[in-house]
């Protein structure tokens, strides 16, 4: 039986993988935010159930899927910038790109193992509380399976211009926002560098964690 901690990690895994683009995640400009989340979540569950290698925790295959996607339904730059905090504005374009790449890898490798626990979970999207002209909304969902349901909420923004549509920039698992959690961790890394090399220190730390996770896959 799936315990609550595993279910929590599975919920986060489903959210993260939905962000980074399993097949079928093409964003329609006129798609409502709650409909988008429902579709992405359903796609993730169906894909994991159908793909034995993903279900077994094949990180390389998950990463390959990520690399083939343009992340059309997530503002990953905003998410990384928010997690890094004020130091992001001082980072060079190259440092910002490396931070995004390492952060994405960290999220995938951290939660990919929980995908092997996906069995009969279902996604319930709660009624959307937003006005028609709102540009920033909260979509509330529950992951239901064995045991108590797990709260999983998404923050989305409406983007204009080319690629217009709703994009996710944060998520909440059981009252804990992912970006804020990592912001606290990253601030410790950055502030520990007394020589002003906080961004480089954070990049090196993330790269080391990803290397360690890859070695233990």
mmCIF file of C-alpha atoms in Angstrom:
data_model
loop_
_atom_site.group_PDB
_atom_site.id
_atom_site.type_symbol
_atom_site.label_atom_id
_atom_site.label_comp_id
_atom_site.label_asym_id
_atom_site.label_seq_id
_atom_site.Cartn_x
_atom_site.Cartn_y
_atom_site.Cartn_z
ATOM 1 C CA UNK A 1 0.000 0.000 0.000
ATOM 2 C CA UNK A 2 1.288 3.442 -0.859
ATOM 3 C CA UNK A 3 2.109 5.461 2.263
ATOM 4 C CA UNK A 4 1.376 9.161 2.551
ATOM 5 C CA UNK A 5 4.980 10.289 2.062
ATOM 6 C CA UNK A 6 5.248 8.328 -1.172
ATOM 7 C CA UNK A 7 1.908 9.705 -2.343
ATOM 8 C CA UNK A 8 3.148 13.217 -1.606
ATOM 9 C CA UNK A 9 6.280 12.626 -3.677
ATOM 10 C CA UNK A 10 4.206 11.099 -6.447
ATOM 11 C CA UNK A 11 2.014 14.200 -6.500
ATOM 12 C CA UNK A 12 5.075 16.407 -6.791
ATOM 13 C CA UNK A 13 6.516 14.138 -9.466
ATOM 14 C CA UNK A 14 3.354 14.332 -11.521
ATOM 15 C CA UNK A 15 3.368 18.101 -11.227
ATOM 16 C CA UNK A 16 7.028 18.483 -12.163
ATOM 17 C CA UNK A 17 6.860 16.113 -15.118
ATOM 18 C CA UNK A 18 3.697 17.817 -16.325
ATOM 19 C CA UNK A 19 5.610 21.106 -16.231
ATOM 20 C CA UNK A 20 8.545 19.917 -18.276
ATOM 21 C CA UNK A 21 6.577 18.449 -21.067
ATOM 22 C CA UNK A 22 5.552 14.847 -21.533
ATOM 23 C CA UNK A 23 3.933 14.209 -24.972
ATOM 24 C CA UNK A 24 0.545 15.763 -25.594
ATOM 25 C CA UNK A 25 1.314 18.906 -23.621
ATOM 26 C CA UNK A 26 0.861 21.386 -26.465
ATOM 27 C CA UNK A 27 -0.684 24.475 -24.976
ATOM 28 C CA UNK A 28 -3.699 26.009 -26.679
ATOM 29 C CA UNK A 29 -3.850 29.781 -26.354
ATOM 30 C CA UNK A 30 -7.550 29.709 -25.537
ATOM 31 C CA UNK A 31 -7.437 26.779 -23.112
ATOM 32 C CA UNK A 32 -8.719 27.569 -19.621
ATOM 33 C CA UNK A 33 -6.131 27.163 -16.838
ATOM 34 C CA UNK A 34 -8.073 24.448 -14.989
ATOM 35 C CA UNK A 35 -8.651 22.563 -18.246
ATOM 36 C CA UNK A 36 -4.922 22.781 -18.990
ATOM 37 C CA UNK A 37 -3.967 21.327 -15.617
ATOM 38 C CA UNK A 38 -6.532 18.545 -15.956
ATOM 39 C CA UNK A 39 -5.231 17.606 -19.395
ATOM 40 C CA UNK A 40 -1.563 17.678 -18.419
ATOM 41 C CA UNK A 41 -2.158 15.656 -15.257
ATOM 42 C CA UNK A 42 -4.175 13.057 -17.142
ATOM 43 C CA UNK A 43 -1.493 12.846 -19.834
ATOM 44 C CA UNK A 44 1.181 12.243 -17.196
ATOM 45 C CA UNK A 45 -0.757 9.454 -15.496
ATOM 46 C CA UNK A 46 -1.599 7.736 -18.766
ATOM 47 C CA UNK A 47 1.962 8.062 -20.084
ATOM 48 C CA UNK A 48 3.527 6.656 -16.928
ATOM 49 C CA UNK A 49 1.124 3.720 -16.837
ATOM 50 C CA UNK A 50 1.799 2.923 -20.493
ATOM 51 C CA UNK A 51 5.589 3.328 -20.499
ATOM 52 C CA UNK A 52 7.362 0.625 -18.510
ATOM 53 C CA UNK A 53 10.739 2.366 -18.615
ATOM 54 C CA UNK A 54 9.354 5.602 -17.156
ATOM 55 C CA UNK A 55 7.372 3.673 -14.580
ATOM 56 C CA UNK A 56 10.550 1.887 -13.555
ATOM 57 C CA UNK A 57 12.237 5.250 -12.945
ATOM 58 C CA UNK A 58 14.363 5.516 -16.109
ATOM 59 C CA UNK A 59 15.706 9.026 -15.540
ATOM 60 C CA UNK A 60 17.566 9.105 -18.856
ATOM 61 C CA UNK A 61 14.347 8.537 -20.779
ATOM 62 C CA UNK A 62 12.552 11.214 -18.781
ATOM 63 C CA UNK A 63 15.411 13.624 -19.399
ATOM 64 C CA UNK A 64 15.369 12.780 -23.117
ATOM 65 C CA UNK A 65 11.691 13.687 -23.254
ATOM 66 C CA UNK A 66 12.465 16.952 -21.494
ATOM 67 C CA UNK A 67 15.245 17.808 -23.935
ATOM 68 C CA UNK A 68 12.895 17.383 -26.903
ATOM 69 C CA UNK A 69 10.372 19.884 -25.493
ATOM 70 C CA UNK A 70 10.359 23.714 -25.640
ATOM 71 C CA UNK A 71 8.607 23.966 -22.289
ATOM 72 C CA UNK A 72 5.549 25.708 -23.838
ATOM 73 C CA UNK A 73 3.390 25.473 -20.740
ATOM 74 C CA UNK A 74 5.762 26.588 -17.989
ATOM 75 C CA UNK A 75 7.563 29.840 -17.267
ATOM 76 C CA UNK A 76 10.678 28.048 -16.089
ATOM 77 C CA UNK A 77 12.783 31.191 -16.227
ATOM 78 C CA UNK A 78 10.420 32.918 -13.789
ATOM 79 C CA UNK A 79 10.397 29.880 -11.519
ATOM 80 C CA UNK A 80 14.198 29.653 -11.436
ATOM 81 C CA UNK A 81 14.578 33.404 -10.907
ATOM 82 C CA UNK A 82 12.129 33.302 -7.997
ATOM 83 C CA UNK A 83 13.930 30.343 -6.431
ATOM 84 C CA UNK A 84 17.342 32.036 -6.737
ATOM 85 C CA UNK A 85 16.006 35.323 -5.343
ATOM 86 C CA UNK A 86 17.725 38.749 -5.576
ATOM 87 C CA UNK A 87 21.014 37.204 -6.711
ATOM 88 C CA UNK A 88 19.364 36.263 -10.022
ATOM 89 C CA UNK A 89 19.532 39.871 -11.238
ATOM 90 C CA UNK A 90 23.299 39.914 -10.717
ATOM 91 C CA UNK A 91 23.853 36.687 -12.646
ATOM 92 C CA UNK A 92 25.168 36.787 -16.208
ATOM 93 C CA UNK A 93 23.053 35.320 -19.029
ATOM 94 C CA UNK A 94 25.325 32.281 -19.069
ATOM 95 C CA UNK A 95 24.950 31.806 -15.317
ATOM 96 C CA UNK A 96 21.172 32.150 -15.602
ATOM 97 C CA UNK A 97 21.063 29.484 -18.305
ATOM 98 C CA UNK A 98 23.207 27.123 -16.240
ATOM 99 C CA UNK A 99 21.004 27.707 -13.210
ATOM 100 C CA UNK A 100 17.887 26.863 -15.218
ATOM 101 C CA UNK A 101 19.474 23.717 -16.640
ATOM 102 C CA UNK A 102 20.737 22.457 -13.281
ATOM 103 C CA UNK A 103 17.492 23.324 -11.479
ATOM 104 C CA UNK A 104 15.441 21.486 -14.110
ATOM 105 C CA UNK A 105 17.708 18.458 -13.816
ATOM 106 C CA UNK A 106 17.443 18.568 -10.031
ATOM 107 C CA UNK A 107 13.641 18.581 -10.119
ATOM 108 C CA UNK A 108 13.457 15.723 -12.598
ATOM 109 C CA UNK A 109 15.967 13.531 -10.794
ATOM 110 C CA UNK A 110 14.539 14.290 -7.354
ATOM 111 C CA UNK A 111 11.010 13.243 -8.225
ATOM 112 C CA UNK A 112 11.413 10.704 -11.027
ATOM 113 C CA UNK A 113 11.717 7.811 -8.594
ATOM 114 C CA UNK A 114 8.215 8.444 -7.313
ATOM 115 C CA UNK A 115 6.779 7.812 -10.768
ATOM 116 C CA UNK A 116 7.317 4.089 -10.277
ATOM 117 C CA UNK A 117 4.645 4.286 -7.550
ATOM 118 C CA UNK A 118 1.916 5.475 -9.932
ATOM 119 C CA UNK A 119 -0.912 2.928 -10.044
ATOM 120 C CA UNK A 120 -4.543 3.916 -9.783
ATOM 121 C CA UNK A 121 -4.216 7.576 -8.816
ATOM 122 C CA UNK A 122 -6.752 10.030 -10.206
ATOM 123 C CA UNK A 123 -6.711 13.815 -10.526
ATOM 124 C CA UNK A 124 -9.609 15.904 -9.258
ATOM 125 C CA UNK A 125 -9.582 19.559 -10.320
ATOM 126 C CA UNK A 126 -11.564 21.784 -7.990
ATOM 127 C CA UNK A 127 -13.820 24.622 -9.242
ATOM 128 C CA UNK A 128 -11.763 27.581 -10.433
ATOM 129 C CA UNK A 129 -12.215 30.773 -8.421
ATOM 130 C CA UNK A 130 -11.209 33.458 -10.897
ATOM 131 C CA UNK A 131 -12.709 36.271 -12.924
ATOM 132 C CA UNK A 132 -12.708 35.967 -16.738
ATOM 133 C CA UNK A 133 -10.112 38.749 -17.067
ATOM 134 C CA UNK A 134 -7.725 37.508 -14.347
ATOM 135 C CA UNK A 135 -4.115 37.118 -15.513
ATOM 136 C CA UNK A 136 -2.843 35.206 -12.473
ATOM 137 C CA UNK A 137 -4.830 32.297 -11.040
ATOM 138 C CA UNK A 138 -4.654 29.427 -8.571
ATOM 139 C CA UNK A 139 -5.796 26.013 -9.788
ATOM 140 C CA UNK A 140 -6.477 23.632 -6.906
ATOM 141 C CA UNK A 141 -6.372 19.862 -7.376
ATOM 142 C CA UNK A 142 -6.226 16.651 -5.380
ATOM 143 C CA UNK A 143 -4.347 13.446 -6.098
ATOM 144 C CA UNK A 144 -6.565 10.595 -4.988
ATOM 145 C CA UNK A 145 -5.458 7.018 -4.544
ATOM 146 C CA UNK A 146 -4.903 4.747 -1.590
ATOM 147 C CA UNK A 147 -4.937 6.709 1.652
ATOM 148 C CA UNK A 148 -5.787 10.358 2.170
ATOM 149 C CA UNK A 149 -5.964 12.703 -0.840
ATOM 150 C CA UNK A 150 -2.964 14.956 -1.463
ATOM 151 C CA UNK A 151 -3.450 18.681 -2.051
ATOM 152 C CA UNK A 152 -1.658 19.891 -5.184
ATOM 153 C CA UNK A 153 -2.155 23.501 -6.280
ATOM 154 C CA UNK A 154 -0.728 25.371 -9.267
ATOM 155 C CA UNK A 155 -0.003 29.055 -9.833
ATOM 156 C CA UNK A 156 -0.415 30.096 -13.456
ATOM 157 C CA UNK A 157 -0.007 33.346 -15.373
ATOM 158 C CA UNK A 158 -1.566 34.411 -18.680
ATOM 159 C CA UNK A 159 1.104 35.273 -21.214
ATOM 160 C CA UNK A 160 0.525 37.511 -24.260
ATOM 161 C CA UNK A 161 2.034 37.542 -27.732
ATOM 162 C CA UNK A 162 3.584 34.542 -29.475
ATOM 163 C CA UNK A 163 2.990 31.381 -27.511
ATOM 164 C CA UNK A 164 0.169 33.045 -25.630
ATOM 165 C CA UNK A 165 -1.590 30.946 -23.040
ATOM 166 C CA UNK A 166 -1.445 29.922 -19.413
ATOM 167 C CA UNK A 167 1.933 29.033 -17.970
ATOM 168 C CA UNK A 168 2.706 27.432 -14.617
ATOM 169 C CA UNK A 169 5.291 29.127 -12.410
ATOM 170 C CA UNK A 170 4.853 27.531 -8.988
ATOM 171 C CA UNK A 171 3.162 24.609 -7.253
ATOM 172 C CA UNK A 172 2.030 23.778 -3.749
ATOM 173 C CA UNK A 173 2.077 20.268 -2.257
ATOM 174 C CA UNK A 174 0.202 20.058 1.047
ATOM 175 C CA UNK A 175 0.682 23.732 1.816
ATOM 176 C CA UNK A 176 4.373 23.863 0.859
ATOM 177 C CA UNK A 177 5.257 25.988 -2.176
ATOM 178 C CA UNK A 178 8.094 24.500 -4.218
ATOM 179 C CA UNK A 179 9.735 27.800 -5.212
ATOM 180 C CA UNK A 180 9.812 29.128 -1.656
ATOM 181 C CA UNK A 181 11.283 25.871 -0.374
ATOM 182 C CA UNK A 182 14.153 26.002 -2.841
ATOM 183 C CA UNK A 183 14.626 29.733 -2.307
ATOM 184 C CA UNK A 184 15.553 29.072 1.328
ATOM 185 C CA UNK A 185 17.995 26.341 0.319
ATOM 186 C CA UNK A 186 19.573 28.409 -2.442
ATOM 187 C CA UNK A 187 19.919 31.479 -0.203
ATOM 188 C CA UNK A 188 22.035 29.446 2.220
ATOM 189 C CA UNK A 189 24.332 28.368 -0.611
ATOM 190 C CA UNK A 190 24.653 31.892 -2.003
ATOM 191 C CA UNK A 191 25.184 33.569 1.367
ATOM 192 C CA UNK A 192 27.822 31.028 2.365
ATOM 193 C CA UNK A 193 30.108 32.362 -0.366
ATOM 194 C CA UNK A 194 31.871 35.256 1.346
ATOM 195 C CA UNK A 195 33.897 36.120 -1.748
ATOM 196 C CA UNK A 196 30.909 37.283 -3.773
ATOM 197 C CA UNK A 197 30.853 34.121 -5.862
ATOM 198 C CA UNK A 198 27.454 33.011 -4.582
ATOM 199 C CA UNK A 199 25.949 32.257 -7.999
ATOM 200 C CA UNK A 200 28.909 30.122 -9.055
ATOM 201 C CA UNK A 201 28.792 28.341 -5.717
ATOM 202 C CA UNK A 202 25.092 27.574 -6.198
ATOM 203 C CA UNK A 203 25.655 26.302 -9.737
ATOM 204 C CA UNK A 204 28.484 24.055 -8.543
ATOM 205 C CA UNK A 205 26.357 22.780 -5.678
ATOM 206 C CA UNK A 206 23.421 21.958 -7.966
ATOM 207 C CA UNK A 207 25.730 20.278 -10.470
ATOM 208 C CA UNK A 208 27.260 18.177 -7.696
ATOM 209 C CA UNK A 209 23.824 17.127 -6.431
ATOM 210 C CA UNK A 210 22.741 16.190 -9.940
ATOM 211 C CA UNK A 211 25.932 14.205 -10.492
ATOM 212 C CA UNK A 212 25.409 12.361 -7.210
ATOM 213 C CA UNK A 213 21.777 11.650 -8.085
ATOM 214 C CA UNK A 214 22.792 10.406 -11.523
ATOM 215 C CA UNK A 215 25.363 8.090 -9.966
ATOM 216 C CA UNK A 216 22.776 6.593 -7.690
ATOM 217 C CA UNK A 217 19.966 6.200 -10.242
#
